[in-house]
Short mmCIF file of C-alpha atoms in Angstrom, two decimals:
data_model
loop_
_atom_site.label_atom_id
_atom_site.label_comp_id
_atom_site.label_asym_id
_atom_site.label_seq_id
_atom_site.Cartn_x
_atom_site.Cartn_y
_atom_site.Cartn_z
CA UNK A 1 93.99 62.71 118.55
CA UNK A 2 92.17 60.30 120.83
CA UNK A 3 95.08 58.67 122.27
CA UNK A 4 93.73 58.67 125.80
CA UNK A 5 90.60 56.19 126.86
CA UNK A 6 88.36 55.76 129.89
CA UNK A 7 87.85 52.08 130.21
CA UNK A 8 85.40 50.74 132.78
CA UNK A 9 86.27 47.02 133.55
CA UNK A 10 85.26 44.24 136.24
CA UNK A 11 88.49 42.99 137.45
CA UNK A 12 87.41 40.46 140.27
CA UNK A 13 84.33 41.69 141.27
CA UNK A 14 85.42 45.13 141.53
CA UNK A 15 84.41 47.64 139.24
CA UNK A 16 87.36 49.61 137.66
CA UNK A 17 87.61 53.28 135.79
CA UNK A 18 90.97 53.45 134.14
CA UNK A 19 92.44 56.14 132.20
CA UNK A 20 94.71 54.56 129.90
CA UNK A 21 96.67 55.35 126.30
CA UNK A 22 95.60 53.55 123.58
CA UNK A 23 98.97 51.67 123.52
CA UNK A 24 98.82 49.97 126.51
CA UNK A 25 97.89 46.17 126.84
CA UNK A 26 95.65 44.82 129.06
CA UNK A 27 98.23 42.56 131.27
CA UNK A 28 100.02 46.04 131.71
CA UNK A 29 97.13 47.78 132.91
CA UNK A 30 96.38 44.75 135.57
CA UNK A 31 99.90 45.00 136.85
CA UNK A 32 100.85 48.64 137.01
CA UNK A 33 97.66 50.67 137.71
CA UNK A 34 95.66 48.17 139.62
CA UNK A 35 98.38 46.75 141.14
CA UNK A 36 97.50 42.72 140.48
CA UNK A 37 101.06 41.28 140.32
CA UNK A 38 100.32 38.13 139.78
CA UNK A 39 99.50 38.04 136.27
CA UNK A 40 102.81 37.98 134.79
CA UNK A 41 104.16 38.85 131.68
CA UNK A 42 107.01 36.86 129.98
CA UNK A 43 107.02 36.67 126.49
CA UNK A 44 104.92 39.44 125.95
CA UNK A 45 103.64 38.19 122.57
CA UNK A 46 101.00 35.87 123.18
CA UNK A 47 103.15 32.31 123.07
CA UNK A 48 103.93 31.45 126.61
CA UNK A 49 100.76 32.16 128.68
CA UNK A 50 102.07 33.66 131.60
CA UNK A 51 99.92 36.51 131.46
CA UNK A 52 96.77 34.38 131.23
CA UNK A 53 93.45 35.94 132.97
CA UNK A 54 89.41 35.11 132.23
CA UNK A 55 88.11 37.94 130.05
CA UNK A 56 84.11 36.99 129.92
CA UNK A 57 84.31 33.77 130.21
CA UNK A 58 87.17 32.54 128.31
CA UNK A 59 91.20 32.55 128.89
CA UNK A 60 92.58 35.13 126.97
CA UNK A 61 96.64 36.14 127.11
CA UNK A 62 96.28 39.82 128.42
CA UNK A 63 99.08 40.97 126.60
CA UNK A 64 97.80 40.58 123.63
CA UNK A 65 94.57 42.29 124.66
CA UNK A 66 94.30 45.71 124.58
CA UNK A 67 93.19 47.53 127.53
CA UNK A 68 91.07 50.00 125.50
CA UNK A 69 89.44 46.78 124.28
CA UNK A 70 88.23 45.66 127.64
CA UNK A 71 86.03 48.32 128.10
CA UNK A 72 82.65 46.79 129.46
CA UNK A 73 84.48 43.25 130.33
CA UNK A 74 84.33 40.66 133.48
CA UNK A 75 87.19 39.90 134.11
CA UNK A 76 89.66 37.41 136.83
CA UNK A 77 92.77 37.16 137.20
CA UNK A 78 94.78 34.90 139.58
CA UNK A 79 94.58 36.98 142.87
CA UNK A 80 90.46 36.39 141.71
CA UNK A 81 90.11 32.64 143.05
CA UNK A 82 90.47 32.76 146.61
CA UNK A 83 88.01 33.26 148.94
CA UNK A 84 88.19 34.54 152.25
CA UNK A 85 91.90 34.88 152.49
CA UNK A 86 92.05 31.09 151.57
CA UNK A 87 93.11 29.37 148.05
CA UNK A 88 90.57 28.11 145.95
CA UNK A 89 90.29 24.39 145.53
CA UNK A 90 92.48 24.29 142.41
CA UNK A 91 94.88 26.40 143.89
CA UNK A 92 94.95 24.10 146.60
CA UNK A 93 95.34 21.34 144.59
CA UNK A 94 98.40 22.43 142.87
CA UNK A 95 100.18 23.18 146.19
CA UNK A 96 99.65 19.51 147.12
CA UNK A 97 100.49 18.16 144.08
CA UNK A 98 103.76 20.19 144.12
CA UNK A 99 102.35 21.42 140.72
CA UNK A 100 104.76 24.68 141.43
CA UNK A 101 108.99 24.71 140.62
CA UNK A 102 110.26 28.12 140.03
CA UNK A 103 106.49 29.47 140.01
CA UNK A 104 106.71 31.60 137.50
CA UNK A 105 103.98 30.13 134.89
CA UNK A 106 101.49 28.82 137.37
CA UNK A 107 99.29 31.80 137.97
CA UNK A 108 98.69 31.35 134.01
CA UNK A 109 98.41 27.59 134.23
CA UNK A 110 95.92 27.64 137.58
CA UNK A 111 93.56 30.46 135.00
CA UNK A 112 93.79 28.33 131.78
CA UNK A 113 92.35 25.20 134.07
CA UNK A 114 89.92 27.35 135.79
CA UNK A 115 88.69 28.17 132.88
CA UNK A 116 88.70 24.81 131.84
CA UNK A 117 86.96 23.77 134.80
CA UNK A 118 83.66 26.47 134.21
CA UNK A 119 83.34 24.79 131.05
CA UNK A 120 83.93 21.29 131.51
CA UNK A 121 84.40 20.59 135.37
CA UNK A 122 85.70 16.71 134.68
CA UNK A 123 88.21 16.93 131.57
CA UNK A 124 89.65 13.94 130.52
CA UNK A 125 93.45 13.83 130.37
CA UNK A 126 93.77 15.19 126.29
CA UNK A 127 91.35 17.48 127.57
CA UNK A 128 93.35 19.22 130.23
CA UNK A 129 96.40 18.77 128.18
CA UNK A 130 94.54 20.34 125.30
CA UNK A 131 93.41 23.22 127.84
CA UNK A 132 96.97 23.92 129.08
CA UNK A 133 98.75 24.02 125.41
CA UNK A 134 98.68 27.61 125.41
CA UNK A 135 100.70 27.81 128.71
CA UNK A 136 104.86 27.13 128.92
CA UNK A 137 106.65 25.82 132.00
CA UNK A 138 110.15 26.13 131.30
CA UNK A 139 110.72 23.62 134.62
CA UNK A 140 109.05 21.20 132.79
CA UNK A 141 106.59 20.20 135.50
CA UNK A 142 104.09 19.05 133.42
CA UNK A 143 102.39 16.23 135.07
CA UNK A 144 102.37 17.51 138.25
CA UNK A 145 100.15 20.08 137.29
CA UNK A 146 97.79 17.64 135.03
CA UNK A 147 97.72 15.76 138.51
CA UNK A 148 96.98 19.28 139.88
CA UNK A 149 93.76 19.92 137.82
CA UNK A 150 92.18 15.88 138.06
CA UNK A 151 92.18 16.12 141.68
CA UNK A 152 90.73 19.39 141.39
CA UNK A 153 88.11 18.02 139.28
CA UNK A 154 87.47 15.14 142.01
CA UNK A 155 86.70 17.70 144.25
CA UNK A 156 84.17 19.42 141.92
CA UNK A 157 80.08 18.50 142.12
CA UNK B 1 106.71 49.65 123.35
CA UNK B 2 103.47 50.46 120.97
CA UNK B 3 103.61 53.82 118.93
CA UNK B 4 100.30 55.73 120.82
CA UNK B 5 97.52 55.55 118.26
CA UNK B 6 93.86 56.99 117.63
CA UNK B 7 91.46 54.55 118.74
CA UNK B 8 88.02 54.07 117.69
CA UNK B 9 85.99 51.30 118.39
CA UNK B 10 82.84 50.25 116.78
CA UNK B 11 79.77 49.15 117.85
CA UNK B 12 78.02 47.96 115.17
CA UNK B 13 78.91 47.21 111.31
CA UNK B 14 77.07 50.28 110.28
CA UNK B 15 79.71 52.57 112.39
CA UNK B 16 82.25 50.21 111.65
CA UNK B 17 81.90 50.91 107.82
CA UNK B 18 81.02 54.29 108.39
CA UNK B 19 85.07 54.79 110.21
CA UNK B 20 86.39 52.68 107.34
CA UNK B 21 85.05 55.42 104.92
CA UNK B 22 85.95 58.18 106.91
CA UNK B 23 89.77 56.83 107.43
CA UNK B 24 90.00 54.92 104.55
CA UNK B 25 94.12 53.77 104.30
CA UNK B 26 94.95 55.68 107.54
CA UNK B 27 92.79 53.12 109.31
CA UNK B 28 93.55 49.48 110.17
CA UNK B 29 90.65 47.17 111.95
CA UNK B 30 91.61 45.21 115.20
CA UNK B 31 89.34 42.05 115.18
CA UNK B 32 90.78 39.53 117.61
CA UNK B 33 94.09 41.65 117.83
CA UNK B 34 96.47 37.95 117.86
CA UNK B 35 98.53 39.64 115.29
CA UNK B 36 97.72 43.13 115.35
CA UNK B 37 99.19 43.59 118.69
CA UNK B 38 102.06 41.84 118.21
CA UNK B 39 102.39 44.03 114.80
CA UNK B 40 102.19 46.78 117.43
CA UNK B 41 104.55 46.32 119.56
CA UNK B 42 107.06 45.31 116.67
CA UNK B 43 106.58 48.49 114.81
CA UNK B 44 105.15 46.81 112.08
CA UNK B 45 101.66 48.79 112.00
CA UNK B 46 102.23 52.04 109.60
CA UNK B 47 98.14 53.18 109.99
CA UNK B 48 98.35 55.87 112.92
CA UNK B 49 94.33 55.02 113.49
CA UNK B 50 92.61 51.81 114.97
CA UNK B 51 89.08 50.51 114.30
CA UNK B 52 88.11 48.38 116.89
CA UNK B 53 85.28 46.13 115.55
CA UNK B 54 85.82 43.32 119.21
CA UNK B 55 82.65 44.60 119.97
CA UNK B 56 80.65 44.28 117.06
CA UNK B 57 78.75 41.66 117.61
CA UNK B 58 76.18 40.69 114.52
CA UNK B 59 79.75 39.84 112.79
CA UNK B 60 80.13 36.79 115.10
CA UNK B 61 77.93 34.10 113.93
CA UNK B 62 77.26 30.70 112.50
CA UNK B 63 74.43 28.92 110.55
CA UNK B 64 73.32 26.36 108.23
CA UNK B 65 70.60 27.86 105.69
CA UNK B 66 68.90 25.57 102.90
CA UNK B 67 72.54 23.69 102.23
CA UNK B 68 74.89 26.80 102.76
CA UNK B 69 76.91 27.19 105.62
CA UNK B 70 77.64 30.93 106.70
CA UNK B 71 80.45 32.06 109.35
CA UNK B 72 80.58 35.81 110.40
CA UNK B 73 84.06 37.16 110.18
CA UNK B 74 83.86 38.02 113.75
CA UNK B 75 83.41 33.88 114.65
CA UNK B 76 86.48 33.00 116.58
CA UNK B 77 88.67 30.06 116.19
CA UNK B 78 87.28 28.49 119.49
CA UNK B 79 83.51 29.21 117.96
CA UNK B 80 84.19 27.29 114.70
CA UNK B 81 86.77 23.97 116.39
CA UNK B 82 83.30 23.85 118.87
CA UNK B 83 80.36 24.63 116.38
CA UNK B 84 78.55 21.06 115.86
CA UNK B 85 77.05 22.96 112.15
CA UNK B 86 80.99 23.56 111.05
CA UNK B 87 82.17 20.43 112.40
CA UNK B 88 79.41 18.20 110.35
CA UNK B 89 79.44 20.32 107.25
CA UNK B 90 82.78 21.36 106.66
CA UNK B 91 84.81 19.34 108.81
CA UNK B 92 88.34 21.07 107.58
CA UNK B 93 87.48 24.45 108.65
CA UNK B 94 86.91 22.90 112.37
CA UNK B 95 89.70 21.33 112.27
CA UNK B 96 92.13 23.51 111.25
CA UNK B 97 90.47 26.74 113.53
CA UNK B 98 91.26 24.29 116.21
CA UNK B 99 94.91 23.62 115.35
CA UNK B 100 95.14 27.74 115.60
CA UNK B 101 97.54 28.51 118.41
CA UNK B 102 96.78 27.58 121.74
CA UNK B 103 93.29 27.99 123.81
CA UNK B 104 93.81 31.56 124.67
CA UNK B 105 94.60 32.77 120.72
CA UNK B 106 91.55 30.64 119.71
CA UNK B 107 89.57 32.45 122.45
CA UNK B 108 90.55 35.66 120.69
CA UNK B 109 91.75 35.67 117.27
CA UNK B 110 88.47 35.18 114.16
CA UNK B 111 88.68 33.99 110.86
CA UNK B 112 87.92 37.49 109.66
CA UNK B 113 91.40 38.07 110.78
CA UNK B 114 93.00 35.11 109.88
CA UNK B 115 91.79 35.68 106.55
CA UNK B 116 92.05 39.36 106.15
CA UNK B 117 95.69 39.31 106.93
CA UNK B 118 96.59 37.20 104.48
CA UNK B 119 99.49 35.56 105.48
CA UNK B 120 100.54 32.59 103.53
CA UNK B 121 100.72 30.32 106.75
CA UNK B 122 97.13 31.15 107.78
CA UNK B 123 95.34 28.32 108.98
CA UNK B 124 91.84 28.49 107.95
CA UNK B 125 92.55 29.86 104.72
CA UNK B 126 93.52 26.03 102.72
CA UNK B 127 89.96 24.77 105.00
CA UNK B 128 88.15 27.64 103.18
CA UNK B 129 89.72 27.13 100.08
CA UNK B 130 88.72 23.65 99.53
CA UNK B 131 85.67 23.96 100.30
CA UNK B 132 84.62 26.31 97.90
CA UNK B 133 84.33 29.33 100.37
CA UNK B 134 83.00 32.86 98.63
CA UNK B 135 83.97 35.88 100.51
CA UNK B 136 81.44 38.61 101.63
CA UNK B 137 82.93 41.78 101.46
CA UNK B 138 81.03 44.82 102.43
CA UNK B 139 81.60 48.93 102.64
CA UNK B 140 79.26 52.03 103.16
CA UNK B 141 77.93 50.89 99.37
CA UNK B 142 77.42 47.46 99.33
CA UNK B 143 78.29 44.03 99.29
CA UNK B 144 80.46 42.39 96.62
CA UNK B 145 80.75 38.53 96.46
CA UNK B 146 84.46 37.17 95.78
CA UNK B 147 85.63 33.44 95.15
CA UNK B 148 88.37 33.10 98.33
CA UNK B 149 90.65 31.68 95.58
CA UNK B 150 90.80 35.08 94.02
CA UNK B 151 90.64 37.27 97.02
CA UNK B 152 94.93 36.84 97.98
CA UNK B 153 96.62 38.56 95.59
CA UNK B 154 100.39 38.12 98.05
CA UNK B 155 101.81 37.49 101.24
CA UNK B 156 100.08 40.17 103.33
CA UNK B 157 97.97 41.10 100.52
CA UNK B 158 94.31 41.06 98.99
CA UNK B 159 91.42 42.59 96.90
CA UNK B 160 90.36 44.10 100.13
CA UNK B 161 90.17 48.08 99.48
CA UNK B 162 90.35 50.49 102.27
CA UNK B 163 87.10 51.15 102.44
CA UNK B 164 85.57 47.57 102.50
CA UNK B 165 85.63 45.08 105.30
CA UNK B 166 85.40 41.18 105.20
CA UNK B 167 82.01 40.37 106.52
CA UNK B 168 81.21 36.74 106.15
CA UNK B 169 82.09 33.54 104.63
CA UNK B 170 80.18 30.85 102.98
CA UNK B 171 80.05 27.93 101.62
CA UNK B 172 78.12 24.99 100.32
CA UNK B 173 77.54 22.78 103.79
CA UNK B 174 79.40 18.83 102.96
CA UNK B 175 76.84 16.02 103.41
CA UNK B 176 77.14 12.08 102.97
CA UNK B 177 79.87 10.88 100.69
CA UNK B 178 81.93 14.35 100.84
CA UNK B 179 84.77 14.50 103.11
CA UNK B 180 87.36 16.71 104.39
CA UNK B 181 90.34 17.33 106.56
CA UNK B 182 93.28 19.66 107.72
CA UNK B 183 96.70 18.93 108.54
CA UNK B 184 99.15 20.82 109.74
CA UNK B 185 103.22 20.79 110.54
CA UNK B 186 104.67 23.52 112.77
CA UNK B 187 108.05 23.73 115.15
CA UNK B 188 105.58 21.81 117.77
CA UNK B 189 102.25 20.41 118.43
CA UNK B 190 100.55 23.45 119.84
CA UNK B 191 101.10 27.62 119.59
CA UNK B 192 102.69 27.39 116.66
CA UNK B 193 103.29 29.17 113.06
CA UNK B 194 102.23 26.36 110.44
CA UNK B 195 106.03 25.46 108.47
CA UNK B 196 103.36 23.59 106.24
CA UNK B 197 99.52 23.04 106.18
CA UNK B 198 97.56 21.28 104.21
CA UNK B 199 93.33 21.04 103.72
CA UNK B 200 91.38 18.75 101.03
CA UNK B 201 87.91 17.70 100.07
CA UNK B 202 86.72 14.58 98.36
CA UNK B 203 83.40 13.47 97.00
CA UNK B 204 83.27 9.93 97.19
CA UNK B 205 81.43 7.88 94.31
CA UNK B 206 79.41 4.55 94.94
CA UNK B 207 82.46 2.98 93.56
CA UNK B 208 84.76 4.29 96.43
CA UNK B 209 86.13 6.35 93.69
CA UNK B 210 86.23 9.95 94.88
CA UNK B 211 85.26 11.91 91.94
CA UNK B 212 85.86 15.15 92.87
CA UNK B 213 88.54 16.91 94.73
CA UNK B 214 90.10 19.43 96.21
CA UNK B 215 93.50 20.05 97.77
CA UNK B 216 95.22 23.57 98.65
CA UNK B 217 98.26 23.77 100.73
CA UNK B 218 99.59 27.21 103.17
CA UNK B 219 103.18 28.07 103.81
CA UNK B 220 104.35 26.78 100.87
CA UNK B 221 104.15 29.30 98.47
CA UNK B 222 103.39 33.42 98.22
CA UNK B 223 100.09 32.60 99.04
CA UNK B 224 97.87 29.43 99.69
CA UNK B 225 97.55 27.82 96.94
CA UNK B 226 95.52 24.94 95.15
CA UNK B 227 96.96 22.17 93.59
CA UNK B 228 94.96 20.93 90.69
CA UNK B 229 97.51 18.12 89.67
CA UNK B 230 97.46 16.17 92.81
CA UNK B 231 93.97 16.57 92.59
CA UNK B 232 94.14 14.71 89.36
CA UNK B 233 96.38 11.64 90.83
CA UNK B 234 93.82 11.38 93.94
CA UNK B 235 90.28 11.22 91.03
CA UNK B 236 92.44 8.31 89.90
CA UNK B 237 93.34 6.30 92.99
CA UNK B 238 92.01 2.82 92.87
CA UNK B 239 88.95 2.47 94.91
CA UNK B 240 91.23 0.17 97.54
CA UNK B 241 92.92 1.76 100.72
CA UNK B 242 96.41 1.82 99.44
CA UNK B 243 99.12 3.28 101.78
CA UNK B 244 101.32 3.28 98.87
CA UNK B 245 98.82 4.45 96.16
CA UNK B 246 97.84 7.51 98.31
CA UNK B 247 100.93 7.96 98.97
CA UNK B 248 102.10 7.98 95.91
CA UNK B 249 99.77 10.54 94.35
CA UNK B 250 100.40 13.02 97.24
CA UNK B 251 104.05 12.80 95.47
CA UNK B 252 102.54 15.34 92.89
CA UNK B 253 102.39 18.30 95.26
CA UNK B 254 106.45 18.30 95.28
CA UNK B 255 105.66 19.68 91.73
CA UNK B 256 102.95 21.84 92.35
CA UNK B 257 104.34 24.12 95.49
CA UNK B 258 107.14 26.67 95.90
CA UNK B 259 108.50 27.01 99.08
CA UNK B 260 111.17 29.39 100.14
CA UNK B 261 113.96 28.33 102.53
CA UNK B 262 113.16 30.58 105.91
CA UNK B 263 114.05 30.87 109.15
CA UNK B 264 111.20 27.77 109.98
CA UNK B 265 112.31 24.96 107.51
CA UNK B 266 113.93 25.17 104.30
CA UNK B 267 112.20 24.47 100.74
CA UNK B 268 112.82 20.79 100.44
CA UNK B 269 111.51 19.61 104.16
CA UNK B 270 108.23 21.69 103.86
CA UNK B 271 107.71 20.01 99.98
CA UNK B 272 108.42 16.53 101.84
CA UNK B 273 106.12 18.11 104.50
CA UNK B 274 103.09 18.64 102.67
CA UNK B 275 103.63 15.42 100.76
CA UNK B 276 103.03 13.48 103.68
CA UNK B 277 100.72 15.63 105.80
CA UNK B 278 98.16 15.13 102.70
CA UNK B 279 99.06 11.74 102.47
CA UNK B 280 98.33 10.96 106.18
CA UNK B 281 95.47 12.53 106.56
CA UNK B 282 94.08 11.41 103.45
CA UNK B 283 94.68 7.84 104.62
CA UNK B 284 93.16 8.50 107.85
CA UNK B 285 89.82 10.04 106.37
CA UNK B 286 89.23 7.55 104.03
CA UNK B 287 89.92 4.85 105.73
CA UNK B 288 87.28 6.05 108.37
CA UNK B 289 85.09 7.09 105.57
CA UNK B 290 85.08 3.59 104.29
CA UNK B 291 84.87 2.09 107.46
CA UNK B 292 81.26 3.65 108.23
CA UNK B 293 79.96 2.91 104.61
#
């Protein structure tokens, strides 16, 4: 019974050897054994985006992901974007914008645009509303956080 | 909390085929895992062992060859909605692996799962459909060839044995005067279960007649089905943009579908659903099909 893996991951530049079962989900694994709290998970079943990190590339919901299936992968979450103790430029921009309420969805909302942003760094409006679809804010702060990613994208070369 | 499981994960479709043989029904592939895990952590998966094929990468592909498009099973949703070859010759599919959840599902989940899983609901399956998709499906002794009409045989269910795996679909790529389109009606715009979908392709005639087509509908039945009637009523439209006309032969479908009340709509709103999701976009595509002739 191979119920126990060794998974080697890149979790923000930081290479990672985790022991894990097989039942264990990726957004668990970033939480309780490497300690990144900020991914959060709140449906736990892949519809509110909460849990949202960059898995090579592309937003994924880590709790759908499991960790065994990370093995090899690059991989950000939210505690990821700043540099030298100082928010990134979109994280920036949602504070200003007052893109936050209760708080709870916007580490998922800041990864789905970031990864928005690698892709396509100026998104028209359907495009960032497009990009966020997969993410819930039960506060309903919705424009402020569109507002939150065009500025960023003002900012960007 | 997910029952602890034996996982192996393959590298390439070789091994993959090889654990499919070796496991046979005690084994269930994990492609994007969209479902599967949820399936997990519901209970709902009774194989104790897990072939992991995310890593197989000759699965995930796309090409045009000498008029045939072919997608790898392993293409995600996000691959196909962005792949300029599936999005000029066979529009539908695009479309509807674009109305697939939300970003991060389409980011994960492939049409080899969508497909595989045969859920009723599944939203590439009416895009394959009517475009005349045949399904590649392959085990440790070959490759057999199966019309994607013929390969759901009930919710959940397929041809597929335990051995074999869905490798690749494909499909004759659409060119000038062939259209076609996906529509789709769920609780809400985005991440959402489809409560009724609907895909369709039409060859158009120098007339403005279309001549040929093709219309299957998903949620609406045990498993996606085609509807041959309303096909009929649309071959005999007047080659004018009627509103009304279209309309009125999308009215068939209420005939040809049989819907179940569930805990997403009830029978009657998903036939009125499909009625007018086929007559909408139908509308819309000819009318910009017209409009560039």
């Amino acid at each position: 019974m191979i119920s126990e893996i060794r998974v080697a991951m890149k979790v923000n530049g930081t290479e990672y050897h985790v022991t894990t079962q097989t039942s264990r989900t990726l957004a668990e694994v970033l939480r309780e054994d490497l300690g990144l709290l900020g991914t959060k998970i709140g449906c736990n079943k892949g519809e509110c985006g909460a849990c949202t990190v960059i898995m090579n590339g592309r937003s994924v919901t880590s709790c759908l992901v499991l960790a065994v299936q990370a093995e090899g992968a690059i991989i950000t979450t939210i505690e990821g974007l700043a540099e030298g103790g100082k928010p990134s430029p979109l994280e920036q921009a949602f504070v200003e914008e007052g893109a936050v309420q209760c708080g709870f969805c916007t580490p998922g909302m800041v990864m789905s645009a970031e990864a928005l942003l690698a892709l396509n760094p100026h998104p028209s409006e359907a495009e960032i509303e497009t990009a966020l679809e997969g993410n819930l804010c039960r506060c309903t702060g919705y424009r402020k956080i569109v507002a939150a990613v065009q500025k960023a994208s003002r900012g960007r070369e | 909390m997910i029952k602890e499981l034996e996982y192996h994960a393959a590298h390439d479709l070789k091994e993959a085929l090889e654990l499919a043989e070796q496991f046979g029904p005690r084994k269930r592939f994990l492609s994007g895992g969209t479902d599967m895990t949820v399936r997990l952590k519901e209970g709902l998966v009774k194989e104790d062992i897990i072939v992991d094929l995310s890593h197989v990468a000759e699965l995930r592909f796309v090409r045009e060859e000498s008029g045939v498009v072919h997608v790898g099973a392993g293409a995600t949703h996000a691959d196909l909605s962005a792949s300029p070859i599936v999005r000029q010759h066979g529009l539908a599919l695009a479309l509807a692996a674009s109305r697939v959840g939300g970003p991060q599902i389409r980011n994960m989940g492939t049409i080899g799962g969508n497909v595989a899983n045969a859920s009723p609901a599944g939203d590439t399956i009416p895009a394959l459909i009517v475009l005349d998709a045949v399904v590649s499906i392959t085990s440790r002794t070959g490759t057999r060839e199966v019309p994607i009409i013929d390969f759901f045989t009930g919710p959940g269910r397929s041809v597929l044995a335990a051995e074999e795996l869905v490798t690749e679909f494909h499909f004759p790529a659409t060119g000038p005067g062939e259209l076609s389109a996906f529509g789709k009606l769920g609780a809400r715009q985005a991440m959402t279960i489809s409560t009724a979908n609907v895909a369709f392709y039409f060859r158009i005639g120098g007339d403005r007649r279309i001549v040929e087509a093709r219309i299957a509908f998903g949620s609406v039945a045990p498993t996606v089905v085609r509807a041959h009637k309303t096909e009929q009523m649309f071959c005999q439209l007047p080659p004018l943009l009627s509103w009304d006309a279209i309309r009125g032969a999308a009215q068939m479908a209420w005939k040809e579908v049989a819907p179940i009340d569930d805990l997403r709509a009830t029978a009657v709103y998903r036939k009125e659903a499909v009625v007018g999701l086929l007559a909408e976009a139908a509308y819309e595509a000819l009318a910009s099909c017209w409009h560039e002739r």
